[in-house]
mmCIF file of C-alpha atoms in Angstrom:
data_model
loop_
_atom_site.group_PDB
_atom_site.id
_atom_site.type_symbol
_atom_site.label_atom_id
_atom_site.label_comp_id
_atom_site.label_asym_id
_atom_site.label_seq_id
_atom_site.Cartn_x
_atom_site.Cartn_y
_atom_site.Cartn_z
ATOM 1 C CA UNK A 1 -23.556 10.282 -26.830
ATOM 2 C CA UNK A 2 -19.624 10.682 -27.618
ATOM 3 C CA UNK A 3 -18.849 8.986 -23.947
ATOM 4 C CA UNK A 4 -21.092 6.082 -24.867
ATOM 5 C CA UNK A 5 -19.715 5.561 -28.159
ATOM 6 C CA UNK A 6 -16.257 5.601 -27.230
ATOM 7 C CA UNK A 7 -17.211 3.073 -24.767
ATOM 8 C CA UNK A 8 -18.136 0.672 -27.455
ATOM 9 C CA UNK A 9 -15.529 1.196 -29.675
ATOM 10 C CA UNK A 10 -13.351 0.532 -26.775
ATOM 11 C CA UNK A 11 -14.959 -2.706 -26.020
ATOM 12 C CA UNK A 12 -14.918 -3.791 -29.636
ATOM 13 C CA UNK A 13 -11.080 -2.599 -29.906
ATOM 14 C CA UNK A 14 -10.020 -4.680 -26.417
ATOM 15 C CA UNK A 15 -12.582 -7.267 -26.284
ATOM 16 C CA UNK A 16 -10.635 -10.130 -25.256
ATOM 17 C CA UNK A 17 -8.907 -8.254 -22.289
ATOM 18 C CA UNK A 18 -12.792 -7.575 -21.372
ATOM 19 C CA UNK A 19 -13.661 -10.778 -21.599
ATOM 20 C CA UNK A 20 -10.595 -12.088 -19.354
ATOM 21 C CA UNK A 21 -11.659 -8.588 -17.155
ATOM 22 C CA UNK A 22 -15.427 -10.590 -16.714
ATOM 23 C CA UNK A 23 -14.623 -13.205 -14.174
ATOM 24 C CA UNK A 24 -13.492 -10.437 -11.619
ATOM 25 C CA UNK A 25 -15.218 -8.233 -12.262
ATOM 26 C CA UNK A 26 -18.583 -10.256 -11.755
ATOM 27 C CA UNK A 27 -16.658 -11.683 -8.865
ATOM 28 C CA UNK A 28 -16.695 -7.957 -6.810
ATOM 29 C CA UNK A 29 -20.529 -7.248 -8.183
ATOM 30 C CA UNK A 30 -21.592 -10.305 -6.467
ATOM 31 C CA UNK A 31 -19.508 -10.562 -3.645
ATOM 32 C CA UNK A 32 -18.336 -7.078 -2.508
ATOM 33 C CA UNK A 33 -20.969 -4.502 -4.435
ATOM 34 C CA UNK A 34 -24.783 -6.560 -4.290
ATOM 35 C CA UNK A 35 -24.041 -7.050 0.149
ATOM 36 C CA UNK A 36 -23.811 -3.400 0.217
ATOM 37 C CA UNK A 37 -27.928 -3.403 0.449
ATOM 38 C CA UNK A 38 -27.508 -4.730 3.736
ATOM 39 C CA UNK A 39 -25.797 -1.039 4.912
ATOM 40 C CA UNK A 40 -29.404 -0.646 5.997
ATOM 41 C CA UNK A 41 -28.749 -2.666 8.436
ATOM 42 C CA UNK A 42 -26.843 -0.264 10.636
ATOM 43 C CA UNK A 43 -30.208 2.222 10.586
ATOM 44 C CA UNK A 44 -32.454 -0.405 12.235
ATOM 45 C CA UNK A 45 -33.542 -2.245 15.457
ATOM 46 C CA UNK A 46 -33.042 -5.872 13.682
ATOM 47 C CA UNK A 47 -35.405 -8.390 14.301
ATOM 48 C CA UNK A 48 -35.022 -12.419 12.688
ATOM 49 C CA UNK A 49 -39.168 -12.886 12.935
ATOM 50 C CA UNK A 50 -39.130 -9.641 10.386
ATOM 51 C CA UNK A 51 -35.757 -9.728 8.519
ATOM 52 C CA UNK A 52 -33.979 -6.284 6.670
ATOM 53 C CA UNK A 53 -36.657 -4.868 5.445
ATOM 54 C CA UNK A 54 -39.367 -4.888 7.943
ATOM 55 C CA UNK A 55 -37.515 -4.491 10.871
ATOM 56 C CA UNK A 56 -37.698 -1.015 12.776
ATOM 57 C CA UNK A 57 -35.815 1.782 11.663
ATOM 58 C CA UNK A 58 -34.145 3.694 14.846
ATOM 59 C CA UNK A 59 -32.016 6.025 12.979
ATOM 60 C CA UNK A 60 -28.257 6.433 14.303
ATOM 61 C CA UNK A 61 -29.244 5.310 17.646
ATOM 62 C CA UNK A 62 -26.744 1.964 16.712
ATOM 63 C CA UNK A 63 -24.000 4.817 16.462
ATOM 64 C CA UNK A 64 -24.280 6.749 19.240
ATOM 65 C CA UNK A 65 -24.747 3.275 21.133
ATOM 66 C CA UNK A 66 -20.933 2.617 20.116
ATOM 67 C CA UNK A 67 -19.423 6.034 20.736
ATOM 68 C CA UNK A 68 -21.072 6.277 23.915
ATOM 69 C CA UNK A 69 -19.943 3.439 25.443
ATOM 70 C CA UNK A 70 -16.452 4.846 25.937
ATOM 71 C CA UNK A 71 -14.799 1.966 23.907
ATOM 72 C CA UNK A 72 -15.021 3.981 19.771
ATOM 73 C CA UNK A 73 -11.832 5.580 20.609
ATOM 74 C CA UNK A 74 -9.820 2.663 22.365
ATOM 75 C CA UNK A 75 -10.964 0.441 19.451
ATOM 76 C CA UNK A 76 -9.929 3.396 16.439
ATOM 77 C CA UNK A 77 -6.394 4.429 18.139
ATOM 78 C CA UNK A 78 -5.490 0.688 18.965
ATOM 79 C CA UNK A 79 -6.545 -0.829 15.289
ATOM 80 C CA UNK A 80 -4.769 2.385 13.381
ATOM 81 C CA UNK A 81 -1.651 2.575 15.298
ATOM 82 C CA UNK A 82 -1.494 -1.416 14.602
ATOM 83 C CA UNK A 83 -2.110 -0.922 11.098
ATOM 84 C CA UNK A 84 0.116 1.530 11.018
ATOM 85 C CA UNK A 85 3.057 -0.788 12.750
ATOM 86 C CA UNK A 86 2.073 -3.526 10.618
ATOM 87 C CA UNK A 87 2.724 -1.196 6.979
ATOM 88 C CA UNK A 88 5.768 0.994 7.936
ATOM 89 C CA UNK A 89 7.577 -2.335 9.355
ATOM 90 C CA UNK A 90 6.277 -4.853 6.859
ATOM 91 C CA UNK A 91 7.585 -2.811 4.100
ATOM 92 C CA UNK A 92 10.835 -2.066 6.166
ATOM 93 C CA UNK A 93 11.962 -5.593 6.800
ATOM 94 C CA UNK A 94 10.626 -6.971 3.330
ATOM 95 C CA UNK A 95 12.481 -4.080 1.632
ATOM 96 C CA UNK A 96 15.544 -5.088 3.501
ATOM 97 C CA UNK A 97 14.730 -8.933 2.916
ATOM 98 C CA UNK A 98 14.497 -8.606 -0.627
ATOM 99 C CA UNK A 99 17.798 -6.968 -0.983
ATOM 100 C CA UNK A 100 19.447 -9.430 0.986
ATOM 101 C CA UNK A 101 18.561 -12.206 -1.519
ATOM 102 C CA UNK A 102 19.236 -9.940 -4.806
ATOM 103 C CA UNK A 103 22.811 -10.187 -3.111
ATOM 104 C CA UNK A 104 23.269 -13.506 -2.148
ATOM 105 C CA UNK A 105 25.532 -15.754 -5.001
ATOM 106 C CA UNK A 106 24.493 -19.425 -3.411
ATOM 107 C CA UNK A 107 21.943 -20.199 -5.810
ATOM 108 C CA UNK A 108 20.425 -23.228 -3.433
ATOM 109 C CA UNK A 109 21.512 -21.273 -0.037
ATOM 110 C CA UNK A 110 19.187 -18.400 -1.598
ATOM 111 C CA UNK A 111 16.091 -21.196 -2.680
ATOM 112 C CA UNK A 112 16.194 -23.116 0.503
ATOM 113 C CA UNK A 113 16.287 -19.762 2.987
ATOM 114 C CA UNK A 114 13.515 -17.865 0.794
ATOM 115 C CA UNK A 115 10.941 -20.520 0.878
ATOM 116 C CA UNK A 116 11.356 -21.024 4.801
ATOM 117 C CA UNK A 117 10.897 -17.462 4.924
ATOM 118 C CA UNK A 118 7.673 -17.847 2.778
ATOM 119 C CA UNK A 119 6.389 -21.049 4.639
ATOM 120 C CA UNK A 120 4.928 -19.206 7.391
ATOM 121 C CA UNK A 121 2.365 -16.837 5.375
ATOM 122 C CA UNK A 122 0.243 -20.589 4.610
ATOM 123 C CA UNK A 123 0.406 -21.195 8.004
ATOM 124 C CA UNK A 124 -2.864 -21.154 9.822
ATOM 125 C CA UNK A 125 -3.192 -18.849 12.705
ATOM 126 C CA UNK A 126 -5.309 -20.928 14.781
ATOM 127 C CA UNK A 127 -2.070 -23.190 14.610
ATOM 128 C CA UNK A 128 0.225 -20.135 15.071
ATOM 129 C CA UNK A 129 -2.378 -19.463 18.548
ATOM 130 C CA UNK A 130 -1.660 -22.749 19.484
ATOM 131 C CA UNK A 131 1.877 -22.721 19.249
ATOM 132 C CA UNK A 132 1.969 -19.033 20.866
ATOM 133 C CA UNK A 133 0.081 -20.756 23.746
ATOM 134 C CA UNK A 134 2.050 -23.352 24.085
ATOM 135 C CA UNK A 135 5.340 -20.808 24.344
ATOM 136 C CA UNK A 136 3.866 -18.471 26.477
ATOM 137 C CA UNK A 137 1.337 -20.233 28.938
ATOM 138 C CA UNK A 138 2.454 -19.401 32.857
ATOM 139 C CA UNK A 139 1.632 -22.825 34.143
ATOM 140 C CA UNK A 140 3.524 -25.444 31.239
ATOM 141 C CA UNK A 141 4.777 -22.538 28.867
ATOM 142 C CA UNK A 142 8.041 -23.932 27.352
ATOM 143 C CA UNK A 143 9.598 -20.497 27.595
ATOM 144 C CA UNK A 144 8.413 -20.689 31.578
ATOM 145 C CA UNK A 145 9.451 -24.364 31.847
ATOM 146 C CA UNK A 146 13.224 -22.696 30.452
ATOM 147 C CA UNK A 147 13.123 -20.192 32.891
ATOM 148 C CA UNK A 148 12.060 -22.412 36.345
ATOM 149 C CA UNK A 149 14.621 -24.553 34.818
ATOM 150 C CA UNK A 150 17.366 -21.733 35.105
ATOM 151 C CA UNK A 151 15.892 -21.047 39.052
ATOM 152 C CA UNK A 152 14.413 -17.624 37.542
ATOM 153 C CA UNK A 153 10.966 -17.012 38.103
ATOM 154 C CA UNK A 154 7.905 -17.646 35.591
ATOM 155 C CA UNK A 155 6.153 -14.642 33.833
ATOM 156 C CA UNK A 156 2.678 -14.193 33.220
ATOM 157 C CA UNK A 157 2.884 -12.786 30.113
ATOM 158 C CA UNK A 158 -1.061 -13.743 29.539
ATOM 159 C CA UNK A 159 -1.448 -10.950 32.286
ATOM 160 C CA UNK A 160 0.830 -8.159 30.881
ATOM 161 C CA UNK A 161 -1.039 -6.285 28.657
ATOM 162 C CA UNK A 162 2.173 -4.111 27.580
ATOM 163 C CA UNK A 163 3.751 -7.080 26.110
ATOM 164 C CA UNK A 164 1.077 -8.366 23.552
ATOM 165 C CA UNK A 165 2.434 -5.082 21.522
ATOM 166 C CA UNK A 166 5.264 -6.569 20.417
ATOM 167 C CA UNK A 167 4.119 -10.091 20.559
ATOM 168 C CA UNK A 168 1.632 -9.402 17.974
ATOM 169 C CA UNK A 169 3.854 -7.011 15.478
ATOM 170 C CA UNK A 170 6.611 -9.595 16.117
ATOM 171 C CA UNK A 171 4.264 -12.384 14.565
ATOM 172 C CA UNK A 172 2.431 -10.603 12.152
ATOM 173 C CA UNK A 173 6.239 -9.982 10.518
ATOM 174 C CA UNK A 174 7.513 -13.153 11.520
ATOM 175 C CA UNK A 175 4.636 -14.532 9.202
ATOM 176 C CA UNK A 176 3.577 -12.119 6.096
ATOM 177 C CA UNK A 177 7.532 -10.466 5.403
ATOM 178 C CA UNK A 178 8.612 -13.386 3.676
ATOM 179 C CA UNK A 179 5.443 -13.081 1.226
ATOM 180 C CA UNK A 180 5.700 -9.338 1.024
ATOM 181 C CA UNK A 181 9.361 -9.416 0.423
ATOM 182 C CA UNK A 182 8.826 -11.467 -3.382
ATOM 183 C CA UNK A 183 6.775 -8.088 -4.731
ATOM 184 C CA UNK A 184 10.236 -6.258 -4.053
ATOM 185 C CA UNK A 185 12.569 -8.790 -4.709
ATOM 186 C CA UNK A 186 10.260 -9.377 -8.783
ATOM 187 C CA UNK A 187 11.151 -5.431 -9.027
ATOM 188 C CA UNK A 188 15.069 -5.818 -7.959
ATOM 189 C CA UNK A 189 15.220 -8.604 -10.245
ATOM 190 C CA UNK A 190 13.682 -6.163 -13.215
ATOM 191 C CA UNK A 191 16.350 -3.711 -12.654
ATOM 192 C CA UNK A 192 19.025 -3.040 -15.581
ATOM 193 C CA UNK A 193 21.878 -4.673 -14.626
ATOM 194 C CA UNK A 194 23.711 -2.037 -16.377
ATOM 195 C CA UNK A 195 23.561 -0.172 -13.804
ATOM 196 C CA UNK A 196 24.741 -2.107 -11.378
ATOM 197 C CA UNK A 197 27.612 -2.632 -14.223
ATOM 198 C CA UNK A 198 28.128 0.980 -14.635
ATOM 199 C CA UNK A 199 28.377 1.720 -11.045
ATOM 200 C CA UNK A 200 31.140 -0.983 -10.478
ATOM 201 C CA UNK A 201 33.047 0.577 -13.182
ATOM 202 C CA UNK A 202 33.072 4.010 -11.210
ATOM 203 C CA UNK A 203 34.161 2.093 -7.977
ATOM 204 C CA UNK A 204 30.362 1.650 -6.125
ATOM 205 C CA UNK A 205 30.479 -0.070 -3.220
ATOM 206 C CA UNK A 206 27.559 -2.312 -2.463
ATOM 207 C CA UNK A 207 25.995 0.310 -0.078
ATOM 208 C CA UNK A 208 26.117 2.567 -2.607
ATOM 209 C CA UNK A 209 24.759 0.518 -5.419
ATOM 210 C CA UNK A 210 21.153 0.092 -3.317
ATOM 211 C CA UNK A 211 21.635 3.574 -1.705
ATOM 212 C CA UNK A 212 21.571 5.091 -5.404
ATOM 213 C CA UNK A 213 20.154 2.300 -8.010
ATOM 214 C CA UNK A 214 18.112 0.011 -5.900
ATOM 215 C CA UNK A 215 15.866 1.975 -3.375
ATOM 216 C CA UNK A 216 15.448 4.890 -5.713
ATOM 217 C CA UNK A 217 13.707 2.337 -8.565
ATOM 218 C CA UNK A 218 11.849 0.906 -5.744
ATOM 219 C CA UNK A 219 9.886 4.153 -4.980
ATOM 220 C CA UNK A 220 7.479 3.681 -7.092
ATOM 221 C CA UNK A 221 6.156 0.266 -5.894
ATOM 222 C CA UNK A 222 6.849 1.325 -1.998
ATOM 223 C CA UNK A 223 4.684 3.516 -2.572
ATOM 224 C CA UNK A 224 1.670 1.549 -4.430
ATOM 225 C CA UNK A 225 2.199 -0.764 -1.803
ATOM 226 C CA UNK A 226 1.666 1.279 1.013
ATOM 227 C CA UNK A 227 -1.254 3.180 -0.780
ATOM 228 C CA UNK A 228 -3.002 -0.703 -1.234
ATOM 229 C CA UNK A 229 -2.390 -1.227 2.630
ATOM 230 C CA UNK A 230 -3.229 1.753 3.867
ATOM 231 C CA UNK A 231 -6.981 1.368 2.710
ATOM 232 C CA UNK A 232 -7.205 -1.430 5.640
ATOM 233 C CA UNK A 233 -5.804 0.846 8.364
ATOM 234 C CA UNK A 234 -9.281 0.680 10.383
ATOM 235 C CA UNK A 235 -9.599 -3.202 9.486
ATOM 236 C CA UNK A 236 -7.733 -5.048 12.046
ATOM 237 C CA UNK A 237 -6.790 -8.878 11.083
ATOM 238 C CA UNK A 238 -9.197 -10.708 13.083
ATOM 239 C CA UNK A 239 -7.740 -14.303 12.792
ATOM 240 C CA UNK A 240 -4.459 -12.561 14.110
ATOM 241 C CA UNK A 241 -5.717 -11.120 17.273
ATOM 242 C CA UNK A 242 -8.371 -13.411 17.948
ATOM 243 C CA UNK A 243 -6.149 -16.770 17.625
ATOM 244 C CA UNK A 244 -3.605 -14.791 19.487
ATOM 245 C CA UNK A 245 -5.229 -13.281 21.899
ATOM 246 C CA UNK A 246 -8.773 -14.885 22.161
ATOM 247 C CA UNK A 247 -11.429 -13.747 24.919
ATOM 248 C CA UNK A 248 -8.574 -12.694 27.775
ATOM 249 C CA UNK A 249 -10.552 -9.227 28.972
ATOM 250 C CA UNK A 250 -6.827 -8.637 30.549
ATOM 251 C CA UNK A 251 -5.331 -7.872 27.463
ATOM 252 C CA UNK A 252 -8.182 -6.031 25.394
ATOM 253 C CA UNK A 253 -7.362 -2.307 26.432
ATOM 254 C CA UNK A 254 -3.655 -3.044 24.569
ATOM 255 C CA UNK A 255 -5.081 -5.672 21.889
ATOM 256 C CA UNK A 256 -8.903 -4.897 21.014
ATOM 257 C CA UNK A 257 -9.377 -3.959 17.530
ATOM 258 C CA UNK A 258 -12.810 -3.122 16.179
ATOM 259 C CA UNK A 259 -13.135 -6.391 14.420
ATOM 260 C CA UNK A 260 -12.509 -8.288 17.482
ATOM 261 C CA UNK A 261 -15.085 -6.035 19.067
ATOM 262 C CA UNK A 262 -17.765 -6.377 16.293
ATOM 263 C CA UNK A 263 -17.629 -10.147 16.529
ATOM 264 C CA UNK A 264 -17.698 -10.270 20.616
ATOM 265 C CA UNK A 265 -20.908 -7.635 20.352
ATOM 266 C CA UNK A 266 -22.628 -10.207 17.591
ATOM 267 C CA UNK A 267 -22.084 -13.144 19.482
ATOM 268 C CA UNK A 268 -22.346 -11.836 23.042
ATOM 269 C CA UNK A 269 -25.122 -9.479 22.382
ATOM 270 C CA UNK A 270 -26.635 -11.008 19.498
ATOM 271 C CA UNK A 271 -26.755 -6.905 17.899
ATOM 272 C CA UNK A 272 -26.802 -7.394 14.422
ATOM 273 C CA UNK A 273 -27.417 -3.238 14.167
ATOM 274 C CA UNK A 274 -24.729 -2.814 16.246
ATOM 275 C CA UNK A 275 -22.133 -4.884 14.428
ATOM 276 C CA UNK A 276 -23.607 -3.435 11.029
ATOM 277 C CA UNK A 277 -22.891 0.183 12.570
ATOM 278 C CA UNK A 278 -19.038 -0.203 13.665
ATOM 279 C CA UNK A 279 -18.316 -2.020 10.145
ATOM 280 C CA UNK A 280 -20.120 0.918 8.183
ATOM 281 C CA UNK A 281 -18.260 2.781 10.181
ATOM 282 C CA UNK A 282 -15.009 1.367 9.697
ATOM 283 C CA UNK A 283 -15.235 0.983 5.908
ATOM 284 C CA UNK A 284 -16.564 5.081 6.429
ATOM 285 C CA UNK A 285 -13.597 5.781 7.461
ATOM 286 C CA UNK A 286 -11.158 3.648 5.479
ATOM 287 C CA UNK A 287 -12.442 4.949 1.780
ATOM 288 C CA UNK A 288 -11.765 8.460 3.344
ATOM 289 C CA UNK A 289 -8.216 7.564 4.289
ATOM 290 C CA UNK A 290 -7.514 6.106 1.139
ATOM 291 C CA UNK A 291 -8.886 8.641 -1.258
ATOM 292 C CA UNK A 292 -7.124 11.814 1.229
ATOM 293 C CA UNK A 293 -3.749 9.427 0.574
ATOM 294 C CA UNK A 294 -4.073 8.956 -2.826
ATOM 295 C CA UNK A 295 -5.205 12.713 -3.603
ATOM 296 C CA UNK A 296 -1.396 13.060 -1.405
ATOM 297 C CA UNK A 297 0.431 10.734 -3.213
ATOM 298 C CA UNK A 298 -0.884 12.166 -6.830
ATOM 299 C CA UNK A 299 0.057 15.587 -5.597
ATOM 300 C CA UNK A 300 3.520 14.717 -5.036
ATOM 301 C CA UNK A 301 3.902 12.529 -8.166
ATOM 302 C CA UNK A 302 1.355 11.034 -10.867
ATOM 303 C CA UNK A 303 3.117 7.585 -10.792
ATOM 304 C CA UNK A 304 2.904 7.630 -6.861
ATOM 305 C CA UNK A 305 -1.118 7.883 -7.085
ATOM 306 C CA UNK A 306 -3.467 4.327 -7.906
ATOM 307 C CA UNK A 307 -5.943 6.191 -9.871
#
């Protein structure tokens, strides 16, 4: 009875920020909460002529169809150690990127070079796979064309596997570190300059000045940031791999993710349990990750921890 009258009070006390709270938080309900029936999905044998409900239940036969067909583990180890890539680089180089600008004086060298740098995150990556294409191809591949040019020979990079690994990281930087680098570069901004005052005073050189001032007030947001990211480690960016790397069976021991699988099994197979089982499975897995981190991070310190 105390709980629920707090509550109200509450709402009374902070009803505008409530009421500006609605339109998101309807947003998730509808969105991301009411499709969270169709979980039941991954329990049956479905059937269009008889829809969710009446289709045949078959258990966790959709499951053991996936981790028996020798490609659960491939999938798991190749879309976590990506993920994984993806965060600990992403923050590195937007870290870095954001401390280059905070230094830079030119006041249109800095504009002009940050939004080039924050072009590429609105660019599609069906046009980025086109372009990669274009680079790459064996046959008319302008990096190719350079080399026969040169009297070297061409390389079939479409059939080396080994290289996609840092083709893809490469891009995936090359296109979201300009975008991740403004969250850092907002908190540099925020940072007492007398500090940095203080620290010329004593004779701080500019190594020093980030070394001591700047990376140490950053902690707090590196690690919020990581914590928001590393809830997706078993969701692999689909448009990424797909536009880059589309249906080449060459390349999917280095580049399959389970997203890229859970599309090919729906379209290929038409196995709407199946694809229902891996993403069940995948989302399984990610809440665990992300509560074991946070229980980490809140362990360590308070203001490390989301929630």
């Amino acid at each position: 009875m105390h709980k629920s009258t707090s509550l109200l009070s509450e709402l009374k006390k902070n009803k505008i920020m409530f009421l500006m709270l609605s339109p998101a938080v309807i947003y998730f309900f509808i969105f991301n909460y009411l499709p969270m029936s169709g979980i039941i999905v991954a329990f049956k044998y479905f059937r269009y002529d008889k829809g969710i409900l009446h289709s045949p239940w078959i258990g966790f036969k959709n499951f053991d169809f996936f981790f028996q067909s020798g490609q659960a583990w491939l999938l798991t180890k190749n879309t976590i150690l990506y993920n994984l890539v993806f965060i600990a680089s992403g923050v590195i180089f937007a870290i870095v990127i954001a401390i280059i600008f905070s230094e830079l004086k030119g006041k249109y060298f800095k504009k002009i070079t940050h939004a080039a740098m924050f072009l590429p995150f609105f660019i599609s990556w069906v046009v980025v796979g086109a372009f990669v294409y274009s680079m790459l191809n064996y046959e008319f591949g302008s990096v190719n064309t350079l080399l026969k040019a040169l009297h070297f020979q061409p390389v079939d990079v479409y059939g080396t596997p080994s290289a996609w690994k840092y083709i893809i990281v490469g891009f995936h930087l090359w296109k979201s570190v300009g975008y991740g680098s403004i969250i850092y570069l907002a908190v540099i901004t925020g940072i007492n300059p007398e500090l940095y005052e203080a620290a010329d005073l004593d004779g701080a050189s500019v190594y020093k000045k980030i070394y001591y001032i700047t990376l140490p007030l950053l902690k707090v947001t590196i690690m919020m940031m990581v914590l928001l990211q590393i809830g997706q480690v078993l969701r692999g960016n689909f448009d990424m791999f797909y536009q880059l790397v589309g249906n080449n069976g060459t390349l999917f021991n280095a580049t399959d993710v389970i997203d890229t699988y859970v599309f090919r099994a729906l379209i290929s197979a038409n196995d709407m349990g199946l694809s229902a089982a891996i993403g069940l499975y995948q989302n399984v897995i990610g809440f665990v990750v992300i509560l074991t981190f946070n229980y980490l991070a809140n362990k360590v310190n308070k203001e490390y921890a989301l929630f």
